[in-house]
Short mmCIF file of C-alpha atoms and ligand atoms in Angstrom, two decimals:
data_model
loop_
_atom_site.label_atom_id
_atom_site.label_comp_id
_atom_site.label_asym_id
_atom_site.label_seq_id
_atom_site.Cartn_x
_atom_site.Cartn_y
_atom_site.Cartn_z
CA MET A 1 -36.06 3.73 1.57
CA SER A 2 -34.97 2.95 -2.18
CA MET A 3 -32.66 0.60 -2.71
CA LEU A 4 -29.03 2.09 -3.51
CA SER A 5 -26.69 0.47 -5.90
CA VAL A 6 -22.68 -0.39 -4.57
CA GLN A 7 -21.51 2.58 -6.70
CA ALA A 8 -24.19 4.87 -6.16
CA ALA A 9 -23.43 4.56 -2.28
CA GLN A 10 -19.78 4.74 -2.83
CA GLU A 11 -20.01 7.78 -4.53
CA ARG A 12 -22.14 9.43 -1.89
CA ILE A 13 -20.04 8.82 0.89
CA HIS A 14 -16.68 9.36 -1.03
CA SER A 15 -17.47 13.07 -1.69
CA HIS A 16 -17.69 13.85 1.87
CA PHE A 17 -14.01 13.06 2.18
CA LYS A 18 -11.05 15.09 1.15
CA PRO A 19 -7.43 14.74 2.32
CA VAL A 20 -6.40 15.94 5.93
CA GLU A 21 -3.65 18.47 6.13
CA THR A 22 0.26 17.88 5.19
CA GLU A 23 3.44 17.96 7.57
CA THR A 24 6.75 17.95 7.06
CA LEU A 25 8.46 14.47 7.77
CA SER A 26 12.05 13.05 7.72
CA LEU A 27 12.49 10.45 5.49
CA ALA A 28 13.03 8.05 8.38
CA GLN A 29 9.20 8.53 9.73
CA CYS A 30 7.20 8.44 6.55
CA ALA A 31 7.05 4.88 5.20
CA GLY A 32 3.44 4.39 4.15
CA ARG A 33 2.43 8.11 4.20
CA VAL A 34 0.99 9.64 1.51
CA LEU A 35 2.98 12.41 -0.59
CA ALA A 36 1.51 15.75 -1.04
CA ALA A 37 4.21 17.09 -3.78
CA ASP A 38 5.63 15.88 -6.53
CA ILE A 39 9.17 15.26 -6.46
CA LEU A 40 11.78 16.05 -9.01
CA SER A 41 14.95 14.50 -9.73
CA SER A 42 18.25 14.89 -10.14
CA ASP A 43 20.81 13.36 -12.31
CA LEU A 44 21.40 9.70 -11.32
CA PRO A 45 23.92 8.28 -11.22
CA PRO A 46 25.19 11.59 -10.36
CA PHE A 47 28.34 11.11 -11.77
CA ASP A 48 30.28 8.67 -14.53
CA ASN A 49 30.75 5.80 -12.52
CA SER A 50 32.31 2.30 -12.99
CA SER A 51 29.63 -0.87 -12.33
CA VAL A 52 32.42 -3.14 -11.60
CA ASP A 53 35.52 -3.93 -9.96
CA GLY A 54 38.41 -3.62 -12.66
CA PHE A 55 40.61 -0.84 -14.20
CA ALA A 56 39.38 2.24 -16.28
CA VAL A 57 40.84 2.59 -19.36
CA LYS A 58 40.47 3.88 -23.15
CA ALA A 59 38.86 1.28 -24.75
CA HIS A 60 40.89 1.91 -27.93
CA ASP A 61 44.24 0.83 -26.33
CA LEU A 62 42.66 -2.83 -25.70
CA ALA A 63 41.24 -3.41 -29.23
CA GLU A 64 43.42 -6.05 -30.08
CA ALA A 65 43.88 -7.53 -26.66
CA THR A 66 43.06 -11.71 -26.21
CA ALA A 67 44.15 -13.77 -23.78
CA ALA A 68 46.59 -15.39 -26.10
CA SER A 69 48.06 -11.85 -26.76
CA PRO A 70 46.97 -9.84 -23.62
CA ARG A 71 47.93 -6.11 -23.64
CA THR A 72 49.55 -4.60 -20.77
CA LEU A 73 48.76 -1.08 -19.26
CA ASN A 74 50.56 1.23 -16.87
CA VAL A 75 48.47 1.74 -13.94
CA VAL A 76 48.63 5.32 -12.74
CA ALA A 77 46.11 5.90 -10.21
CA ASP A 78 43.99 3.90 -7.61
CA ILE A 79 40.30 5.03 -7.39
CA PRO A 80 37.99 3.23 -4.49
CA ALA A 81 34.57 4.03 -3.99
CA GLY A 82 33.89 7.48 -2.22
CA PHE A 83 37.11 9.06 -3.78
CA THR A 84 37.95 10.99 -6.75
CA SER A 85 41.47 11.31 -8.60
CA ASP A 86 42.81 14.18 -10.73
CA VAL A 87 44.96 11.73 -12.90
CA ALA A 88 43.86 11.86 -16.40
CA ILE A 89 44.39 8.34 -18.26
CA ALA A 90 46.46 9.07 -21.14
CA HIS A 91 46.70 5.99 -23.95
CA GLY A 92 48.69 3.08 -22.64
CA GLN A 93 47.43 3.92 -19.19
CA ALA A 94 44.58 2.65 -16.66
CA ALA A 95 43.29 3.48 -13.30
CA ARG A 96 42.35 0.45 -10.94
CA ILE A 97 38.81 1.19 -9.99
CA MET A 98 36.12 0.12 -7.59
CA THR A 99 32.25 -0.43 -8.04
CA GLY A 100 30.39 2.79 -7.85
CA ALA A 101 34.26 4.77 -8.06
CA PRO A 102 33.80 7.63 -10.24
CA LEU A 103 35.71 7.45 -13.86
CA PRO A 104 38.67 9.34 -14.12
CA LYS A 105 39.10 11.94 -17.02
CA GLY A 106 40.31 10.31 -20.31
CA ALA A 107 39.11 6.62 -19.65
CA ASP A 108 35.86 5.87 -21.50
CA ALA A 109 35.34 2.09 -20.01
CA VAL A 110 36.44 -0.36 -17.73
CA ILE A 111 37.89 -3.72 -18.27
CA MET A 112 36.52 -6.38 -15.28
CA VAL A 113 39.47 -7.32 -13.20
CA GLU A 114 38.34 -11.24 -13.94
CA ASP A 115 39.21 -9.94 -17.75
CA THR A 116 43.02 -9.02 -16.39
CA ASP A 117 46.01 -10.72 -14.73
CA PHE A 118 45.31 -8.83 -11.42
CA ASN A 119 43.31 -11.65 -9.56
CA ASP A 120 44.26 -10.54 -5.95
CA ARG A 121 40.98 -9.00 -4.75
CA HIS A 122 41.90 -8.89 -0.64
CA ALA A 123 40.98 -5.99 0.97
CA GLY A 124 44.12 -3.64 1.41
CA THR A 125 45.92 -4.94 -1.98
CA PRO A 126 47.63 -1.96 -3.17
CA ALA A 127 47.19 -1.86 -7.03
CA PRO A 128 49.66 -3.31 -9.39
CA LYS A 129 52.33 -1.34 -11.51
CA GLN A 130 50.92 -2.62 -14.47
CA VAL A 131 48.05 -4.93 -15.41
CA LYS A 132 47.78 -7.34 -18.65
CA ALA A 133 44.35 -7.04 -20.12
CA PHE A 134 43.00 -10.61 -21.86
CA LYS A 135 40.19 -8.97 -23.95
CA GLY A 136 38.69 -5.55 -25.21
CA VAL A 137 36.40 -3.35 -24.22
CA SER A 138 33.83 -1.28 -26.24
CA ILE A 139 33.03 2.47 -25.20
CA GLY A 140 31.17 2.63 -22.09
CA GLU A 141 31.84 -0.79 -21.23
CA ASN A 142 30.89 -1.31 -17.54
CA VAL A 143 30.03 2.63 -16.93
CA ARG A 144 26.90 3.98 -15.64
CA THR A 145 26.77 7.32 -16.78
CA ARG A 146 25.57 10.42 -15.31
CA GLY A 147 21.79 10.75 -15.93
CA MET A 148 21.55 7.29 -17.35
CA ASP A 149 18.56 6.17 -14.61
CA VAL A 150 17.03 9.20 -14.37
CA LYS A 151 17.72 12.53 -15.86
CA THR A 152 17.38 15.88 -13.73
CA GLY A 153 13.68 17.61 -13.91
CA HIS A 154 12.12 14.34 -14.20
CA ARG A 155 8.91 13.79 -12.10
CA VAL A 156 9.38 10.59 -10.41
CA LEU A 157 7.52 10.60 -7.57
CA PHE A 158 3.71 12.18 -7.71
CA SER A 159 1.52 13.52 -5.03
CA GLY A 160 -1.21 11.16 -4.13
CA HIS A 161 1.25 8.27 -3.85
CA LYS A 162 1.57 6.06 -1.02
CA LEU A 163 5.42 5.81 -0.17
CA ARG A 164 6.99 2.06 -0.26
CA ALA A 165 10.40 1.16 1.04
CA GLN A 166 11.67 1.81 -2.76
CA ASP A 167 10.17 4.78 -2.92
CA VAL A 168 12.00 5.77 0.25
CA GLY A 169 15.23 4.69 -1.54
CA LEU A 170 15.05 6.75 -4.32
CA LEU A 171 14.19 9.50 -2.09
CA ALA A 172 17.62 9.03 -0.46
CA MET A 173 19.49 8.72 -3.43
CA LEU A 174 18.19 12.13 -4.58
CA GLY A 175 19.05 13.58 -1.12
CA VAL A 176 15.90 14.53 -0.38
CA ALA A 177 15.70 14.43 3.65
CA ASN A 178 12.59 15.50 4.37
CA VAL A 179 9.15 15.08 2.54
CA THR A 180 5.70 16.83 2.65
CA VAL A 181 3.18 14.27 3.30
CA HIS A 182 -0.63 14.08 4.55
CA ARG A 183 -0.81 13.58 8.66
CA LYS A 184 -2.38 10.13 9.65
CA PRO A 185 -6.28 10.02 9.72
CA ARG A 186 -7.88 9.66 12.90
CA VAL A 187 -10.54 7.12 12.69
CA ALA A 188 -12.72 7.27 15.77
CA LEU A 189 -14.07 3.25 16.03
CA LEU A 190 -17.02 1.92 17.91
CA SER A 191 -19.26 -1.19 18.52
CA SER A 192 -22.55 -1.06 19.28
CA GLY A 193 -25.02 -3.21 21.06
CA ASP A 194 -26.03 -4.04 24.71
CA GLU A 195 -24.94 -7.55 23.94
CA LEU A 196 -21.29 -7.31 22.88
CA THR A 197 -18.38 -7.90 25.48
CA PRO A 198 -14.86 -7.24 25.70
CA VAL A 199 -12.91 -10.07 24.83
CA ASP A 200 -11.18 -9.71 28.58
CA LEU A 201 -14.35 -10.22 30.29
CA PRO A 202 -16.42 -13.30 30.99
CA LEU A 203 -19.25 -13.83 28.70
CA LEU A 204 -22.87 -13.45 30.42
CA PRO A 205 -25.92 -15.44 29.05
CA GLY A 206 -26.94 -14.50 25.68
CA ARG A 207 -24.09 -11.96 25.32
CA VAL A 208 -21.44 -12.54 22.15
CA ARG A 209 -17.72 -11.25 21.76
CA ASP A 210 -17.19 -7.81 20.13
CA SER A 211 -14.90 -8.68 17.57
CA ASN A 212 -15.86 -6.13 15.20
CA SER A 213 -13.89 -3.37 16.99
CA TYR A 214 -10.45 -5.49 16.42
CA VAL A 215 -11.16 -6.70 12.99
CA LEU A 216 -11.95 -2.80 11.96
CA ALA A 217 -9.19 -1.30 14.12
CA PHE A 218 -6.81 -3.84 12.50
CA MET A 219 -8.36 -2.55 9.07
CA ILE A 220 -8.08 0.98 9.57
CA GLU A 221 -4.53 0.77 10.98
CA GLY A 222 -3.53 -1.01 7.53
CA ALA A 223 -4.96 1.52 5.88
CA GLY A 224 -2.40 4.00 7.08
CA CYS A 225 -4.88 5.80 9.58
CA GLU A 226 -4.52 5.81 13.33
CA VAL A 227 -7.38 4.13 15.66
CA LEU A 228 -9.23 6.16 18.36
CA ALA A 229 -10.77 3.25 20.04
CA LEU A 230 -14.02 4.09 21.66
CA GLY A 231 -15.14 0.59 22.40
CA ILE A 232 -18.43 -0.81 23.28
CA ALA A 233 -21.56 1.81 23.32
CA PRO A 234 -24.56 0.47 24.78
CA ASP A 235 -28.00 0.94 23.41
CA ASN A 236 -28.40 3.98 25.76
CA ARG A 237 -28.47 7.64 24.70
CA ASP A 238 -26.41 9.24 27.17
CA ALA A 239 -23.58 6.45 26.45
CA ILE A 240 -23.50 6.96 22.84
CA LYS A 241 -23.62 10.69 22.88
CA PHE A 242 -20.42 10.61 25.79
CA LEU A 243 -18.54 8.49 22.91
CA LEU A 244 -19.19 10.22 19.85
CA ASP A 245 -18.11 13.54 21.95
CA GLN A 246 -15.20 11.99 22.47
CA ALA A 247 -14.50 11.26 19.03
CA ILE A 248 -15.22 15.26 18.31
CA GLY A 249 -12.76 16.08 21.33
CA MET A 250 -10.04 13.99 19.89
CA ASN A 251 -10.59 15.74 16.64
CA ALA A 252 -11.59 12.52 14.51
CA ASP A 253 -11.74 13.13 11.02
CA VAL A 254 -14.38 10.34 10.72
CA ILE A 255 -16.27 7.97 13.28
CA LEU A 256 -16.83 4.62 12.26
CA SER A 257 -19.44 2.66 14.47
CA SER A 258 -20.89 -0.94 13.66
CA ALA A 259 -24.35 -2.51 14.04
CA GLY A 260 -27.36 -0.84 14.79
CA VAL A 261 -28.07 -0.21 10.91
CA SER A 262 -30.59 -2.52 10.19
CA VAL A 263 -34.68 -1.65 10.01
CA GLY A 264 -36.25 -2.49 13.28
CA ALA A 265 -32.57 -2.14 15.00
CA PHE A 266 -33.55 -1.10 18.57
CA ASP A 267 -31.36 1.92 18.14
CA PHE A 268 -30.22 5.11 20.06
CA THR A 269 -27.64 6.01 17.72
CA ARG A 270 -29.69 7.37 15.09
CA GLU A 271 -31.81 10.02 17.77
CA VAL A 272 -28.16 10.64 19.10
CA VAL A 273 -26.27 11.21 15.59
CA GLU A 274 -29.41 13.24 14.34
CA SER A 275 -29.79 15.76 17.50
CA GLN A 276 -26.26 16.69 15.98
CA GLY A 277 -25.87 16.30 12.51
CA ARG A 278 -28.19 14.12 10.37
CA LEU A 279 -27.78 10.65 9.51
CA ASP A 280 -29.09 8.38 6.79
CA PHE A 281 -30.25 5.20 6.46
CA TRP A 282 -29.64 3.43 3.38
CA LYS A 283 -30.37 -0.16 1.88
CA VAL A 284 -27.50 -1.14 -0.42
CA ASN A 285 -28.26 -3.41 -3.09
CA MET A 286 -25.05 -5.67 -2.15
CA ARG A 287 -24.89 -8.97 -0.12
CA PRO A 288 -23.80 -9.30 2.70
CA GLY A 289 -24.20 -5.98 4.02
CA LYS A 290 -27.22 -4.56 2.92
CA PRO A 291 -28.10 -1.77 5.72
CA LEU A 292 -25.67 0.95 5.85
CA ALA A 293 -25.89 4.65 7.71
CA PHE A 294 -24.06 7.58 6.40
CA GLY A 295 -24.35 10.82 7.97
CA GLU A 296 -22.53 13.58 10.00
CA TYR A 297 -22.06 14.10 13.76
CA ARG A 298 -21.02 17.57 14.67
CA GLY A 299 -19.89 18.53 11.49
CA VAL A 300 -17.39 15.02 11.58
CA PRO A 301 -18.64 12.45 8.67
CA PHE A 302 -20.60 9.34 10.80
CA VAL A 303 -20.19 5.82 8.93
CA GLY A 304 -22.38 2.96 10.35
CA LEU A 305 -21.68 -0.44 9.16
CA PRO A 306 -24.01 -3.51 9.85
CA GLY A 307 -23.17 -5.66 12.65
CA ASN A 308 -22.47 -8.93 11.60
CA PRO A 309 -18.99 -9.81 11.56
CA VAL A 310 -18.37 -10.40 7.79
CA SER A 311 -21.04 -7.77 6.86
CA ALA A 312 -18.74 -5.22 8.71
CA PHE A 313 -15.74 -6.54 6.88
CA VAL A 314 -17.10 -6.37 3.59
CA GLY A 315 -18.60 -3.18 4.30
CA PHE A 316 -15.42 -1.74 5.34
CA GLU A 317 -13.69 -3.17 2.14
CA VAL A 318 -16.54 -1.39 -0.42
CA PHE A 319 -17.20 1.94 1.39
CA VAL A 320 -14.74 2.62 4.15
CA ARG A 321 -11.31 1.95 2.72
CA GLY A 322 -11.83 4.64 -0.50
CA ALA A 323 -13.03 7.00 2.17
CA LEU A 324 -10.11 6.55 4.35
CA ASP A 325 -7.54 6.82 1.20
CA ARG A 326 -9.35 10.15 0.00
CA LEU A 327 -8.66 11.45 3.98
CA ALA A 328 -4.96 10.04 3.86
CA GLY A 329 -4.41 11.84 0.29
CA LEU A 330 -3.98 8.82 -1.93
CA SER A 331 -4.97 9.70 -5.18
CA THR A 332 -6.57 6.44 -6.20
CA THR A 333 -7.48 3.00 -4.10
CA ALA A 334 -5.38 0.04 -4.77
CA ARG A 335 -6.85 -3.13 -4.74
CA THR A 336 -5.52 -6.49 -5.86
CA LYS A 337 -7.91 -7.57 -8.56
CA VAL A 338 -7.43 -10.45 -10.59
CA ARG A 339 -9.69 -12.54 -13.01
CA VAL A 340 -10.49 -16.22 -11.82
CA ILE A 341 -12.50 -19.11 -13.17
CA LEU A 342 -14.78 -20.54 -10.88
CA ALA A 343 -13.81 -24.17 -9.98
CA GLU A 344 -17.42 -24.34 -8.68
CA SER A 345 -21.11 -22.98 -9.98
CA ILE A 346 -22.20 -19.86 -8.03
CA GLU A 347 -25.92 -19.18 -7.24
CA SER A 348 -26.44 -15.44 -6.37
CA ASP A 349 -29.93 -13.52 -5.65
CA GLY A 350 -29.37 -10.41 -8.06
CA ARG A 351 -27.91 -8.25 -5.82
CA GLU A 352 -23.92 -7.76 -5.96
CA SER A 353 -22.35 -10.30 -3.90
CA TYR A 354 -19.16 -10.62 -2.49
CA LEU A 355 -18.27 -14.18 -1.61
CA ARG A 356 -15.75 -15.46 0.30
CA ALA A 357 -13.26 -17.53 -1.78
CA VAL A 358 -10.10 -19.17 -2.15
CA VAL A 359 -8.11 -18.37 -5.32
CA GLU A 360 -5.53 -20.59 -6.51
CA GLU A 361 -3.63 -21.29 -9.35
CA ARG A 362 -4.42 -24.91 -11.02
CA ASN A 363 -2.67 -25.66 -13.91
CA GLY A 364 -1.54 -22.31 -14.86
CA VAL A 365 -5.21 -20.99 -14.36
CA LEU A 366 -6.27 -18.89 -11.42
CA SER A 367 -9.44 -20.86 -10.12
CA ALA A 368 -12.04 -20.04 -7.30
CA LYS A 369 -13.68 -22.15 -4.79
CA LEU A 370 -15.99 -20.59 -1.99
CA THR A 371 -15.16 -21.22 1.78
CA GLY A 372 -18.20 -23.02 2.08
CA HIS A 373 -21.70 -21.62 4.09
CA GLN A 374 -21.51 -17.60 3.13
CA GLY A 375 -23.63 -16.55 6.17
CA SER A 376 -22.77 -13.18 7.40
CA GLY A 377 -21.82 -13.87 10.84
CA ASN A 378 -19.82 -17.20 10.05
CA LEU A 379 -16.10 -15.12 10.38
CA LEU A 380 -14.18 -18.67 9.99
CA SER A 381 -15.64 -18.58 5.95
CA LEU A 382 -13.83 -15.05 5.76
CA VAL A 383 -10.74 -16.65 7.95
CA GLN A 384 -10.33 -19.41 5.33
CA ALA A 385 -10.34 -16.94 2.11
CA ASN A 386 -7.82 -15.35 0.60
CA ALA A 387 -10.17 -13.13 -1.69
CA LEU A 388 -13.61 -11.84 -2.27
CA LEU A 389 -15.25 -12.91 -5.36
CA VAL A 390 -17.47 -9.88 -6.88
CA VAL A 391 -20.97 -11.30 -8.49
CA PRO A 392 -22.03 -8.52 -10.51
CA ALA A 393 -25.47 -7.06 -9.44
CA GLY A 394 -28.35 -8.73 -11.65
CA VAL A 395 -26.48 -12.20 -11.73
CA LYS A 396 -28.46 -14.67 -10.61
CA SER A 397 -26.10 -18.07 -11.65
CA LEU A 398 -22.75 -18.66 -12.48
CA ALA A 399 -21.38 -22.03 -13.97
CA ILE A 400 -18.26 -23.72 -13.35
CA GLY A 401 -15.45 -22.39 -15.81
CA ALA A 402 -17.28 -19.01 -15.58
CA PRO A 403 -14.68 -16.03 -15.22
CA ILE A 404 -14.98 -13.57 -12.45
CA ASP A 405 -13.46 -10.68 -10.55
CA ALA A 406 -11.61 -11.40 -7.25
CA TRP A 407 -10.29 -8.91 -4.55
CA LEU A 408 -7.25 -10.45 -2.74
CA LEU A 409 -7.46 -10.14 0.68
P1 AMP B 501 -27.40 -5.86 14.25
O1 AMP B 501 -26.69 -4.77 12.64
O2 AMP B 501 -27.41 -4.67 15.45
O3 AMP B 501 -28.67 -5.68 14.01
O4 AMP B 501 -26.32 -6.53 14.40
C1 AMP B 501 -26.02 -7.86 13.85
C2 AMP B 501 -25.38 -9.10 14.32
O5 AMP B 501 -24.09 -8.54 14.51
C3 AMP B 501 -25.61 -9.19 15.59
O6 AMP B 501 -26.18 -10.88 15.76
C4 AMP B 501 -24.99 -8.96 16.76
O7 AMP B 501 -24.97 -9.97 17.81
C5 AMP B 501 -23.57 -9.23 15.77
N1 AMP B 501 -22.88 -7.87 16.34
C6 AMP B 501 -22.74 -6.48 16.35
N2 AMP B 501 -22.19 -5.94 16.57
C7 AMP B 501 -21.19 -6.95 16.76
C8 AMP B 501 -19.80 -6.86 17.13
N3 AMP B 501 -19.20 -5.68 17.55
N4 AMP B 501 -18.68 -7.99 17.17
C9 AMP B 501 -19.54 -9.16 17.09
N5 AMP B 501 -20.65 -9.10 16.53
C10 AMP B 501 -21.37 -8.04 16.12
MG1 MG B 502 -27.58 -4.39 17.42
#
């Protein structure tokens, strides 16, 4: 078994994942889903409208207006938001207009109500017969013109993009009530090992709590996927086969398991998976989480992460997140990566290392400190961390003040 680089292992795994099918959802249902088609805009705003409460005017009429020598205009229309007016503004005339209301014909600017003598802004106050303008306005002032933000035909959102709050807002503005998105990928999740005990059962001597099921389920959901929780597979062929067949029956897009991938592990998973597919065991040049298994069971990709809690977490970040993003239809995996400065020196063993750290701003610089003992079973070090520092392969030590990449968690 030769040693694979992290990148080579990532590429081998990711090449087996293609986006899942699409479905059409209403806007209210599609938060966090990935678009499967580009979105073309229509003009935004859709019509010329006022950006303030005030009076629609002909700018030329107010050329001489000042506070000392105001210009009086006859108010010939009143245009609340949501209504149009057929009245065309002639010289010497104005229309009261509310924010967002369409600009009437003939007008080319809006003077803010604060710059007039009409300061009764209570709801329901009728428009005045006349208004005094205390200053001039330039043509187009306080007017949002049709298409000013976005022009018709502009591609505003792209296939492969995960919809966020602001995106669905734009879709609503455009009148897009239904969108074509990828369905949620289904991820079957199991923990393996006779020593594992669910959190709600008494712990027998020598047993440990199954924490990976909770950690990984949380991560899978965070990645926009559905968890098919299979629970704990004991070290027993029939039980493992039963669970894996359940995953197939539930139409899992991928099976994710943890533990039982290290050399010499008392492992039935290998036998069961290989009986209905294939399973490769890799050593990846990384720390934590060197052992990794990848294959397929009855045609469904199978990823076996190491069992140690920190290794499982890091393995998910490094290998599984990208695979799930591909299933979900995302065009790229978005990671919040920043360059930080080491606040302490670091020793490494030449493997690509993912170290738990706290990144914080000190004197205007992002600096990083490790969260103590980096054992792969020490989940507290991950609980205290807000970042993983990525020490490249081949690096054995880094001095205080050295720059390093950090993935913010
Ligand atoms: P393994 O990968 O099977 O050699 O397991 C490595 C270590 O991780 C052992 O100490 C296991 O008890 C522990 N471990 C395995 N699975 C889990 C799990 N689901 N939750 C917490 N610890 C686990
Ligand atoms: Mg085990």
